[in-house]
Rosetta silent file (secondary structure, phi, psi, omega in degrees, C-alpha in Angstrom):
SEQUENCE: MALRITAATDPITVDRLNVCIYAAPGLGKTSLAFTAEAPLLLDFDQGAHRAANRKDTVRVSSWTDVASITDDDLAAYKTVIVDTAGRALDILTADIIRRDAKKGRGGALTLQGYGSLKAEFVAWLKHLNTLGKDVVLIAHMDEQRNGDEIIERLDVQGGSKGEIYKAADAMGRLVIRDGKRWLNFSPTDAAFGKNPGQLDPLMVPPKDSPEFDTFLATVIAEIKAKLNALTEDQRKAQGVLDKWRASLNDVEDLEGINGLVAEAKEAPKAVKALIHDRATKLGFVADRKAGNYTAAQAA
SCORE:     score description
SCORE:     0.000 S_00000001
   1 L     0.000  132.128 -177.544  -71.529  -29.614   31.413 S_00000001
   2 L   -65.850  144.442  178.703  -69.892  -31.545   28.578 S_00000001
   3 L   -67.285  130.127 -179.296  -68.602  -29.527   25.627 S_00000001
   4 L   -92.398  105.998 -177.615  -71.028  -29.771   22.713 S_00000001
   5 L  -105.826  129.175  172.804  -68.934  -30.365   19.597 S_00000001
   6 L   -91.218  112.797 -177.058  -70.449  -30.463   16.114 S_00000001
   7 L   -66.895  156.602 -179.017  -68.350  -32.990   14.198 S_00000001
   8 L   -60.231  -25.874 -178.373  -67.120  -32.184   10.702 S_00000001
   9 L   -87.666   -7.468 -179.152  -69.401  -34.913    9.369 S_00000001
  10 L   -87.561  131.151  177.964  -72.502  -33.528   11.091 S_00000001
  11 L   -70.807  144.649  172.155  -74.698  -31.228    8.994 S_00000001
  12 L  -114.142  100.602 -174.291  -75.450  -27.712   10.291 S_00000001
  13 L   -79.613  128.223  177.140  -78.777  -26.854    8.749 S_00000001
  14 L   -98.634  112.025 -177.617  -79.396  -23.156    8.061 S_00000001
  15 L  -119.226    1.683  173.658  -83.133  -22.503    8.199 S_00000001
  16 L  -152.146  153.877 -177.454  -83.273  -18.759    8.932 S_00000001
  17 L  -138.630  149.825  164.473  -81.135  -15.739    8.044 S_00000001
  18 E  -103.211  115.924 -176.501  -80.588  -12.138    9.067 S_00000001
  19 E  -115.991  127.218  175.970  -80.085  -10.229    5.805 S_00000001
  20 E  -105.012  130.444  176.234  -79.017   -6.586    5.621 S_00000001
  21 E  -124.246  125.309  179.815  -79.715   -4.603    2.455 S_00000001
  22 E  -128.821  154.099 -176.370  -78.422   -1.052    2.106 S_00000001
  23 E  -167.258  165.402  173.758  -78.615    1.519   -0.663 S_00000001
  24 L   -69.201  160.559  179.575  -78.730    5.204   -1.480 S_00000001
  25 L   -59.066  144.712  172.270  -82.129    6.928   -1.137 S_00000001
  26 L    86.552    3.437 -178.106  -84.707    6.299   -3.835 S_00000001
  27 L   -90.942   -2.779  174.650  -83.484    2.923   -5.102 S_00000001
  28 L    90.494   38.051 -179.960  -86.485    0.991   -3.773 S_00000001
  29 H   -62.046  -45.485 -177.274  -85.124   -0.744   -0.680 S_00000001
  30 H   -67.359  -42.545  177.718  -88.548   -1.075    0.929 S_00000001
  31 H   -59.742  -41.468  178.573  -90.209   -2.292   -2.282 S_00000001
  32 H   -63.593  -43.139 -178.511  -87.452   -4.881   -2.643 S_00000001
  33 H   -61.966  -33.970 -179.971  -87.881   -6.007    0.990 S_00000001
  34 L   -67.465   -8.991  177.484  -91.606   -6.577    0.407 S_00000001
  35 L   -88.795    5.328  173.728  -90.670   -9.317   -2.118 S_00000001
  36 L   -72.608  170.088 -176.801  -89.474  -11.546    0.753 S_00000001
  37 L   -73.205  126.824  175.737  -91.593  -14.526    1.780 S_00000001
  38 L    39.771   66.893 -171.573  -94.756  -13.577    3.725 S_00000001
  39 E   -87.127  149.724  165.636  -93.330  -10.279    5.021 S_00000001
  40 E  -124.881  123.773 -177.032  -94.343   -8.009    7.888 S_00000001
  41 E   -98.871  126.660  171.797  -92.659   -4.600    7.792 S_00000001
  42 E   -94.222  108.226 -168.138  -91.851   -2.702   10.980 S_00000001
  43 E   -93.172   81.145  178.850  -91.899    0.848    9.656 S_00000001
  44 L   -72.627  -28.382 -176.757  -89.524    2.788   11.903 S_00000001
  45 L   -89.174   -3.784  179.589  -88.894    5.390    9.157 S_00000001
  46 L    57.569   41.034 -177.615  -92.608    6.004    8.509 S_00000001
  47 L  -127.558   13.157 -176.543  -92.038    5.575    4.765 S_00000001
  48 H   -62.846  -27.353 -177.566  -93.840    2.342    3.861 S_00000001
  49 H   -64.740  -16.386 -179.816  -96.535    4.278    1.970 S_00000001
  50 H   -85.449   -9.086 -179.020  -93.922    5.087   -0.695 S_00000001
  51 L   -70.237  145.832 -177.527  -93.359    1.411   -1.565 S_00000001
  52 L   -75.951  -20.049 -172.411  -94.746    0.250   -4.908 S_00000001
  53 L  -135.998   47.577 -172.774  -96.015   -3.035   -3.516 S_00000001
  54 L   -55.876  135.784  175.624  -96.869   -2.309    0.127 S_00000001
  55 L  -122.679 -160.524 -173.461  -97.911   -5.292    2.244 S_00000001
  56 L   -57.654  135.613 -171.885  -98.700   -5.715    5.955 S_00000001
  57 E  -142.295  143.128  170.389  -97.007   -2.995    7.977 S_00000001
  58 E  -113.687  117.758  179.113  -96.654   -1.844   11.592 S_00000001
  59 E   -83.688  114.968 -172.043  -95.972    1.890   11.861 S_00000001
  60 L  -100.011  122.641  176.073  -93.566    2.214   14.798 S_00000001
  61 L  -111.204  -18.167  176.976  -93.406    5.455   16.764 S_00000001
  62 L  -151.915  162.305 -179.420  -91.784    4.106   19.946 S_00000001
  63 H   -65.441  -19.759  176.405  -90.056    0.933   21.097 S_00000001
  64 H   -60.312  -34.952  177.684  -93.192    0.153   23.098 S_00000001
  65 H   -61.041  -37.116 -179.693  -94.897   -0.623   19.781 S_00000001
  66 H   -75.165  -45.086 -177.045  -92.239   -3.289   19.141 S_00000001
  67 H   -62.566  -25.597 -177.077  -92.198   -4.649   22.690 S_00000001
  68 L   -84.916   -5.869  178.572  -95.969   -5.158   22.582 S_00000001
  69 L   -71.440  127.950 -178.805  -95.819   -7.435   19.511 S_00000001
  70 L   -98.604  165.304  176.704  -96.639  -11.007   20.557 S_00000001
  71 H   -59.715  -37.254  178.628  -95.567  -14.306   19.056 S_00000001
  72 H   -64.039  -35.159  178.619  -99.161  -14.821   17.927 S_00000001
  73 H   -60.160  -32.807 -175.091  -99.033  -11.483   16.072 S_00000001
  74 H   -94.002   -4.152 -170.933  -96.108  -12.823   14.019 S_00000001
  75 L   -56.363  -34.510 -174.177  -97.423  -16.347   13.506 S_00000001
  76 L   -84.178   -2.607 -172.731  -98.674  -15.735    9.952 S_00000001
  77 L  -111.900  146.202  177.559  -95.413  -14.172    8.728 S_00000001
  78 L   -99.979  -24.654 -175.028  -92.167  -15.766    7.503 S_00000001
  79 E  -132.434  133.677  173.706  -90.079  -12.582    7.279 S_00000001
  80 E  -108.950  123.613 -179.123  -89.806   -9.556    9.576 S_00000001
  81 E  -102.934  128.837  177.883  -88.492   -6.410    7.865 S_00000001
  82 E  -106.664  109.539 -171.229  -86.824   -3.709    9.980 S_00000001
  83 E  -128.338  102.980   -5.584  -87.041   -0.452    8.023 S_00000001
  84 L  -101.836  161.272 -179.874  -84.665    1.064    8.799 S_00000001
  85 H   -64.973  -35.456  179.182  -82.322   -0.696   11.214 S_00000001
  86 H   -63.608  -43.486  178.718  -80.606    2.609   11.996 S_00000001
  87 H   -68.114  -34.561  176.624  -83.866    4.272   12.976 S_00000001
  88 H   -60.985  -42.346  178.794  -84.813    1.195   15.037 S_00000001
  89 H   -67.073  -36.086  176.867  -81.598    1.585   17.022 S_00000001
  90 H   -61.997  -44.325 -178.530  -82.322    5.301   17.490 S_00000001
  91 H   -68.431  -38.320  176.172  -85.786    4.520   18.872 S_00000001
  92 H   -65.786  -37.139  177.393  -84.420    1.780   21.132 S_00000001
  93 H   -59.435  -47.176  179.549  -81.772    4.240   22.355 S_00000001
  94 H   -61.239  -37.066 -178.878  -84.462    6.764   23.327 S_00000001
  95 H   -69.987  -37.438  178.910  -86.405    4.036   25.141 S_00000001
  96 H   -63.753  -42.452  179.681  -83.352    2.894   27.126 S_00000001
  97 H   -69.037  -35.124  177.516  -82.710    6.464   28.302 S_00000001
  98 H   -62.786  -39.051 -177.921  -86.407    6.923   29.126 S_00000001
  99 H   -76.989  -29.061 -177.754  -86.318    3.815   31.328 S_00000001
 100 L  -149.083   99.020 -175.293  -83.026    4.696   33.022 S_00000001
 101 H   -60.714  -23.462 -179.342  -81.748    8.269   32.783 S_00000001
 102 H   -68.352  -16.224 -178.314  -78.331    7.161   34.086 S_00000001
 103 H   -91.150    5.775  177.928  -77.725    5.350   30.794 S_00000001
 104 E  -136.770  154.759  175.773  -77.865    8.571   28.776 S_00000001
 105 E  -148.171  117.492 -179.704  -76.151   11.947   28.760 S_00000001
 106 L    64.601   29.217  179.204  -77.199   14.793   26.463 S_00000001
 107 L    86.747   -7.008  178.925  -79.394   12.444   24.435 S_00000001
 108 E  -108.908  156.988 -179.177  -76.553   10.005   23.770 S_00000001
 109 E   -76.359  144.562  168.331  -75.899    6.701   25.463 S_00000001
 110 L   -79.207  177.252  178.190  -73.259    6.273   28.121 S_00000001
 111 H   -58.675  -41.224  178.154  -70.965    3.265   27.951 S_00000001
 112 H   -66.020  -39.833  179.049  -73.417    1.391   30.178 S_00000001
 113 H   -65.192  -38.928  178.344  -76.311    2.498   28.006 S_00000001
 114 H   -63.763  -36.242  176.315  -74.545    1.321   24.871 S_00000001
 115 H   -61.946  -38.493  177.901  -74.107   -2.085   26.503 S_00000001
 116 H   -66.882  -40.330  179.157  -77.870   -2.195   27.076 S_00000001
 117 H   -58.714  -49.542 -179.468  -78.521   -1.207   23.448 S_00000001
 118 H   -59.548  -48.279 -175.643  -76.327   -4.010   22.152 S_00000001
 119 H   -64.687  -43.433 -175.693  -77.819   -6.609   24.500 S_00000001
 120 H   -72.428  -37.459 -179.711  -81.456   -5.671   23.855 S_00000001
 121 H   -67.596  -46.061  179.636  -81.123   -5.389   20.067 S_00000001
 122 H   -63.940  -41.319  179.367  -79.293   -8.696   19.728 S_00000001
 123 H   -62.772  -37.950  179.726  -81.752  -10.409   22.110 S_00000001
 124 H   -66.530  -43.442  177.656  -84.675   -9.120   20.044 S_00000001
 125 H   -62.799  -42.224  179.595  -83.194  -10.431   16.790 S_00000001
 126 H   -62.600  -37.547  178.819  -82.464  -13.793   18.402 S_00000001
 127 H   -62.824  -43.579  177.905  -86.059  -13.979   19.620 S_00000001
 128 H   -61.179  -40.446  179.570  -87.313  -13.408   16.065 S_00000001
 129 H   -65.237  -38.906  179.572  -84.925  -16.100   14.835 S_00000001
 130 H   -65.667  -23.031  175.623  -86.132  -18.579   17.469 S_00000001
 131 L   -81.223   -0.422  178.086  -89.626  -18.050   16.087 S_00000001
 132 L    84.564   17.370 -177.307  -88.271  -19.229   12.726 S_00000001
 133 L   -92.960  137.589  162.546  -88.422  -15.811   11.066 S_00000001
 134 E   -75.517  146.078  178.996  -85.991  -14.479    8.515 S_00000001
 135 E  -120.895  127.790  176.280  -85.116  -10.862    9.345 S_00000001
 136 E  -109.525  115.583  179.655  -84.385   -8.248    6.671 S_00000001
 137 E   -97.739  113.932  178.757  -82.543   -5.205    8.025 S_00000001
 138 E   -92.752  138.449  179.026  -82.894   -2.198    5.712 S_00000001
 139 E  -143.229  148.036  173.179  -80.315    0.594    5.957 S_00000001
 140 E   -76.920  157.691  177.515  -79.493    3.800    4.124 S_00000001
 141 E   -99.645  138.919  175.064  -76.102    4.181    2.442 S_00000001
 142 E  -114.907  124.458  178.206  -73.623    6.840    3.478 S_00000001
 143 E   -95.645  125.621  179.018  -70.954    7.855    0.954 S_00000001
 144 E  -119.307  143.979 -178.501  -67.643    8.950    2.439 S_00000001
 145 E   -99.871  135.726  171.737  -64.673   10.303    0.464 S_00000001
 146 E  -126.536   86.635 -171.066  -61.103    9.101    0.829 S_00000001
 147 L    70.927 -125.696  177.787  -59.290   11.300   -1.688 S_00000001
 148 L   -87.791   -6.277 -176.379  -60.853   10.534   -5.061 S_00000001
 149 E   -90.755  138.879  176.154  -62.316    7.281   -3.809 S_00000001
 150 E  -100.220  124.398 -179.966  -65.909    6.992   -2.583 S_00000001
 151 E  -102.870  128.366  179.865  -66.385    4.640    0.365 S_00000001
 152 E   -97.049  126.167 -179.969  -69.861    3.146    0.877 S_00000001
 153 E  -136.677  167.797  175.063  -70.969    2.612    4.476 S_00000001
 154 E   -73.289  138.024  177.778  -74.199    2.184    6.431 S_00000001
 155 L   -88.460   75.854 -179.875  -75.819    5.482    7.382 S_00000001
 156 L  -131.020  135.149 -174.417  -76.220    4.628   11.053 S_00000001
 157 L   -70.300  140.831  169.153  -75.183    6.897   13.886 S_00000001
 158 H    60.187 -157.751 -175.639  -72.244    6.107   16.142 S_00000001
 159 H   -75.632   -6.530 -177.530  -71.003    2.701   17.126 S_00000001
 160 H   -66.063  -20.441  178.401  -74.450    1.131   16.883 S_00000001
 161 H   -62.544  -26.675  178.485  -73.823    0.351   13.196 S_00000001
 162 H   -61.034  -31.098  179.588  -71.407   -2.307   14.410 S_00000001
 163 H   -67.954  -32.547  177.530  -74.350   -4.238   15.825 S_00000001
 164 H   -70.876  -43.538  178.099  -75.910   -4.403   12.359 S_00000001
 165 H   -56.868  -45.099 -175.714  -72.670   -5.605   10.789 S_00000001
 166 H   -72.897  -33.286 -175.720  -72.355   -8.341   13.379 S_00000001
 167 H   -75.720  -24.083 -173.400  -76.019   -9.362   13.334 S_00000001
 168 L   -79.600  128.107  171.946  -76.230   -9.793    9.551 S_00000001
 169 L   -79.113  -32.883  177.657  -75.599  -13.271    8.096 S_00000001
 170 E  -137.538  142.575 -178.841  -75.669  -11.753    4.596 S_00000001
 171 E  -137.943  122.253 -179.162  -75.232   -8.124    3.555 S_00000001
 172 E  -128.784  152.823  177.499  -75.921   -6.756    0.087 S_00000001
 173 E  -115.477  140.111 -179.272  -75.999   -3.322   -1.475 S_00000001
 174 E   -96.511  124.883 -175.900  -78.510   -2.194   -4.036 S_00000001
 175 E  -135.850  160.969  172.916  -76.959   -0.155   -6.846 S_00000001
 176 E  -101.924  128.379  176.022  -77.805    1.258  -10.270 S_00000001
 177 E  -141.508  126.474 -178.388  -75.598    0.118  -13.158 S_00000001
 178 L    54.453   37.376  176.997  -76.330    0.736  -16.847 S_00000001
 179 L    77.053    4.831  179.945  -79.817    1.897  -15.898 S_00000001
 180 E  -120.847  153.591  179.020  -80.645   -1.363  -14.102 S_00000001
 181 E   -90.582  136.157 -179.977  -80.797   -2.228  -10.415 S_00000001
 182 E  -127.983  143.383  174.256  -78.361   -4.820   -9.079 S_00000001
 183 E  -112.095  117.571 -173.635  -78.099   -6.515   -5.705 S_00000001
 184 E  -123.261  120.018 -178.922  -74.490   -7.379   -4.879 S_00000001
 185 L   -92.530   -9.880 -175.192  -73.488   -9.288   -1.731 S_00000001
 186 L   -80.075  134.657  176.275  -69.741   -9.350   -2.420 S_00000001
 187 L   -73.875  155.056  174.585  -67.544   -6.906   -0.455 S_00000001
 188 E  -130.542 -179.550  177.550  -65.136   -4.596   -2.262 S_00000001
 189 L   -62.487  -25.303 -173.343  -62.312   -2.276   -1.228 S_00000001
 190 L  -114.900    6.017 -176.953  -64.881    0.529   -0.971 S_00000001
 191 E  -149.807  145.710  175.827  -68.023   -1.243    0.222 S_00000001
 192 L   -78.798  158.073  174.400  -69.133   -3.689    2.871 S_00000001
 193 L  -175.079  155.495  171.320  -70.760   -6.988    2.001 S_00000001
 194 E  -135.131  124.411 -172.982  -71.277  -10.530    3.231 S_00000001
 195 L  -129.163   66.055 -175.914  -71.759  -13.212    0.591 S_00000001
 196 L   -65.744  -23.322  178.815  -72.064  -16.598    2.345 S_00000001
 197 L   -89.671    0.423 -179.189  -73.881  -18.092   -0.658 S_00000001
 198 L    52.476   46.132 -179.263  -71.135  -16.896   -3.065 S_00000001
 199 L   -82.861  140.682  170.127  -73.784  -15.324   -5.295 S_00000001
 200 L   -70.960  161.879  175.102  -72.855  -13.345   -8.392 S_00000001
 201 L   -53.456  135.707 -173.946  -74.357   -9.829   -8.636 S_00000001
 202 E  -109.315  125.553  175.872  -78.103  -10.242   -9.178 S_00000001
 203 E   -76.482  126.935 -179.879  -80.100   -8.042  -11.549 S_00000001
 204 L   -78.949  126.575 -179.347  -83.329   -6.958   -9.848 S_00000001
 205 L   -63.251  156.845  174.752  -86.311   -7.606  -12.165 S_00000001
 206 L   -58.165  147.913 -174.537  -88.518   -4.661  -13.177 S_00000001
 207 L   -62.808  -24.207 -178.286  -91.184   -3.876  -10.581 S_00000001
 208 L   -94.172    9.715  179.644  -94.010   -4.709  -12.983 S_00000001
 209 L   -95.511  151.716  178.565  -92.661   -8.178  -13.835 S_00000001
 210 H   -61.423  -31.223 -177.908  -93.924  -11.402  -12.189 S_00000001
 211 H   -65.223  -27.145 -177.283  -90.330  -12.268  -11.183 S_00000001
 212 H   -68.700  -31.384 -173.596  -90.128   -9.183   -8.962 S_00000001
 213 H   -57.048  -32.182 -176.331  -92.979  -10.331   -6.688 S_00000001
 214 H  -123.082   23.676 -172.794  -90.856  -13.088   -5.104 S_00000001
 215 H   -59.578  -54.917 -175.467  -87.353  -11.808   -5.862 S_00000001
 216 H   -69.243  -33.163  176.028  -85.961  -11.494   -2.330 S_00000001
 217 H   -59.564  -40.431  179.235  -87.711  -14.686   -1.197 S_00000001
 218 H   -67.170  -40.980 -179.595  -85.871  -16.500   -3.993 S_00000001
 219 H   -63.385  -46.517 -179.216  -82.531  -14.903   -3.080 S_00000001
 220 H   -63.214  -41.371  178.491  -82.834  -15.838    0.603 S_00000001
 221 H   -62.740  -37.868 -179.560  -83.852  -19.399   -0.321 S_00000001
 222 H   -67.833  -39.826  177.764  -80.839  -19.667   -2.649 S_00000001
 223 H   -61.650  -45.157  179.004  -78.424  -18.512    0.071 S_00000001
 224 H   -61.586  -43.527 -178.665  -79.814  -21.122    2.467 S_00000001
 225 H   -61.859  -41.140  179.943  -79.615  -23.820   -0.229 S_00000001
 226 H   -63.961  -43.980 -179.057  -75.972  -22.951   -0.975 S_00000001
 227 H   -65.078  -42.055 -179.376  -75.043  -23.076    2.719 S_00000001
 228 H   -72.674  -32.775  176.442  -76.831  -26.370    3.276 S_00000001
 229 H   -66.448  -38.649  177.826  -75.405  -27.861    0.063 S_00000001
 230 H   -60.020  -42.857  178.911  -71.910  -26.922    1.243 S_00000001
 231 H   -62.616  -41.126 -179.516  -72.517  -28.775    4.452 S_00000001
 232 H   -65.389  -39.946  177.731  -73.735  -31.822    2.520 S_00000001
 233 H   -61.735  -42.700  179.299  -70.652  -31.731    0.269 S_00000001
 234 H   -61.662  -40.594 -178.621  -68.406  -31.602    3.328 S_00000001
 235 H   -64.488  -41.143  179.524  -70.242  -34.575    4.819 S_00000001
 236 H   -65.174  -42.392  179.954  -69.817  -36.623    1.617 S_00000001
 237 H   -62.130  -40.990  179.331  -66.115  -35.751    1.395 S_00000001
 238 H   -65.744  -35.970  178.140  -65.623  -36.806    5.005 S_00000001
 239 H   -61.974  -39.342  177.692  -67.458  -40.057    4.258 S_00000001
 240 H   -62.152  -45.556 -179.923  -64.993  -40.836    1.453 S_00000001
 241 H   -63.072  -39.951 -179.692  -62.033  -40.280    3.776 S_00000001
 242 H   -61.840  -38.840  179.198  -63.601  -42.482    6.468 S_00000001
 243 H   -65.475  -41.954  179.221  -63.941  -45.370    3.977 S_00000001
 244 H   -66.678  -38.450  178.366  -60.291  -45.057    2.932 S_00000001
 245 H   -60.936  -42.475 -179.972  -59.155  -44.937    6.571 S_00000001
 246 H   -62.716  -41.788  179.678  -61.048  -48.162    7.237 S_00000001
 247 H   -65.657  -41.094 -177.763  -59.431  -49.850    4.219 S_00000001
 248 H   -67.322  -32.023  179.538  -55.947  -48.661    5.210 S_00000001
 249 H   -63.655  -24.240 -179.262  -56.319  -50.000    8.754 S_00000001
 250 L   -88.096   -6.440 -176.773  -56.603  -53.511    7.267 S_00000001
 251 L   -91.346  128.117 -179.113  -53.420  -53.161    5.199 S_00000001
 252 L  -127.535   -4.070 -175.224  -50.250  -54.579    6.747 S_00000001
 253 L  -133.101  169.698 -177.196  -48.001  -55.384    3.754 S_00000001
 254 H   -63.448  -38.331 -179.802  -46.410  -53.786    0.692 S_00000001
 255 H   -61.982  -40.962 -179.748  -48.727  -55.548   -1.723 S_00000001
 256 H   -66.212  -42.516  179.605  -51.781  -54.108    0.024 S_00000001
 257 H   -61.942  -47.882 -177.577  -50.389  -50.561    0.053 S_00000001
 258 H   -69.162  -25.680  174.258  -49.502  -50.609   -3.643 S_00000001
 259 H   -65.600  -41.107  179.334  -52.904  -52.078   -4.437 S_00000001
 260 H   -72.485  -31.441  175.360  -54.552  -49.077   -2.809 S_00000001
 261 H   -58.978  -41.938  179.935  -52.147  -46.702   -4.596 S_00000001
 262 H   -65.806  -38.841 -178.701  -53.454  -48.059   -7.894 S_00000001
 263 H   -71.013  -24.326 -171.652  -57.073  -47.643   -6.768 S_00000001
 264 L   -95.279   13.953 -176.539  -56.467  -44.079   -5.578 S_00000001
 265 L   -58.921  -34.889 -178.517  -55.195  -42.613   -8.854 S_00000001
 266 L  -102.069    7.137 -176.602  -58.369  -40.536   -9.283 S_00000001
 267 L   -80.566  161.213  176.843  -58.983  -39.959   -5.549 S_00000001
 268 L   -60.433  159.377 -179.652  -58.628  -36.570   -3.801 S_00000001
 269 H   -58.569  -32.452 -178.287  -55.209  -35.502   -2.529 S_00000001
 270 H   -62.406  -34.237  178.263  -56.380  -36.074    1.042 S_00000001
 271 H   -67.883  -42.833  179.684  -56.780  -39.810    0.285 S_00000001
 272 H   -64.057  -33.278  177.086  -53.252  -40.010   -1.164 S_00000001
 273 H   -67.300  -37.337  177.388  -51.960  -38.319    1.988 S_00000001
 274 H   -63.590  -41.838  179.345  -53.682  -40.988    4.105 S_00000001
 275 H   -63.357  -42.708 -179.624  -52.029  -43.741    2.048 S_00000001
 276 H   -62.827  -42.612  179.466  -48.630  -42.101    2.416 S_00000001
 277 H   -60.784  -43.423 -179.013  -49.043  -41.821    6.202 S_00000001
 278 H   -66.920  -41.459  179.719  -49.991  -45.517    6.457 S_00000001
 279 H   -63.081  -40.322  179.661  -47.133  -46.611    4.191 S_00000001
 280 H   -64.278  -42.260  179.476  -44.640  -44.590    6.249 S_00000001
 281 H   -63.531  -31.379  179.571  -45.884  -46.145    9.496 S_00000001
 282 L   -83.123   -2.237  176.299  -45.395  -49.611    7.972 S_00000001
 283 L    90.321   14.190  178.874  -41.793  -48.708    7.093 S_00000001
 284 E   -94.538  156.768  179.327  -42.228  -48.355    3.328 S_00000001
 285 E  -124.076  151.213 -177.323  -40.782  -45.523    1.239 S_00000001
 286 E   -76.479  135.445  171.472  -42.151  -43.850   -1.855 S_00000001
 287 E  -108.952   93.703 -172.203  -40.630  -44.665   -5.220 S_00000001
 288 L   -63.972  -32.691 -179.147  -41.716  -41.585   -7.145 S_00000001
 289 L   -67.042  -42.277 -179.178  -40.364  -42.879  -10.442 S_00000001
 290 L   -83.803  -17.915 -179.963  -42.331  -46.121  -10.219 S_00000001
 291 L    73.848   30.463  176.303  -45.331  -44.431   -8.609 S_00000001
 292 E  -149.124 -160.812 -179.291  -45.595  -46.915   -5.730 S_00000001
 293 E  -119.803  152.952  177.351  -43.893  -47.922   -2.459 S_00000001
 294 E  -130.019  162.528  174.912  -40.959  -50.222   -1.737 S_00000001
 295 E   -65.310  146.910 -173.284  -39.568  -51.804    1.374 S_00000001
 296 H   -58.272  -41.935 -176.129  -37.136  -49.466    3.155 S_00000001
 297 H   -69.001  -19.345 -179.693  -34.130  -51.743    2.779 S_00000001
 298 H   -94.147   -4.562 -176.100  -34.678  -51.989   -0.980 S_00000001
 299 L   -71.505    0.000    0.000  -34.971  -48.183   -1.495 S_00000001
């Protein structure tokens, strides 16, 4: 099978995201998640009733509840919320051991069982993505001390937290600062984060404001827009270089090269590098003082 290469000039459209949001208890993670577009919450922690703005919810007591959800069940929803991702992995772990006792020992997964956990969790997320759903993974925050420094991590047992890190396209932490809630996607020395949209810290609107109702939907849309805009910028930049390459291929003499040098005064550095490469191949040398090229024998 031929290798499928996406050229630098081809756009890669981002139309769905896996977003992880983590925070200390009581900061309103579930309420925030309900502000995503057309959400359905899978309530693994049995705490949806505490949300200020509860919407459609599935109370999950076993992985069978998740496995029985059909594509038609999800058709009306744009976002699937996993609350919490750590508890979801715990419930999937119990189900794997129930189905095959050899994959567990003392209630914990064996190496083979952990492989099944990783494969089944990732496959489930991919299935949701193929249905066109954004997925919001909610997680508790665990504070760990390193001397006087507090390190913020996901409160997920064992190595399974690694699956959440890898599955998330964007990861933000919800914090209180100056009495206000902020959502910050940027990583720090003491906290994880993924910020593909290069967003500044975002102040979460008050829960009783109209802006709060669609806050996370707006954030996810902005991340997608930034990623797709970046791709478009790259495509335009590549288009500029392609035009200059075509012009340079037609140049065979010193007059032509120096004509393009004059035209390229405001062009990107990459264009000037293309001109230099072409001039060198034609045997011309740069005259830095004059700002053009001369024939080699006259240099």
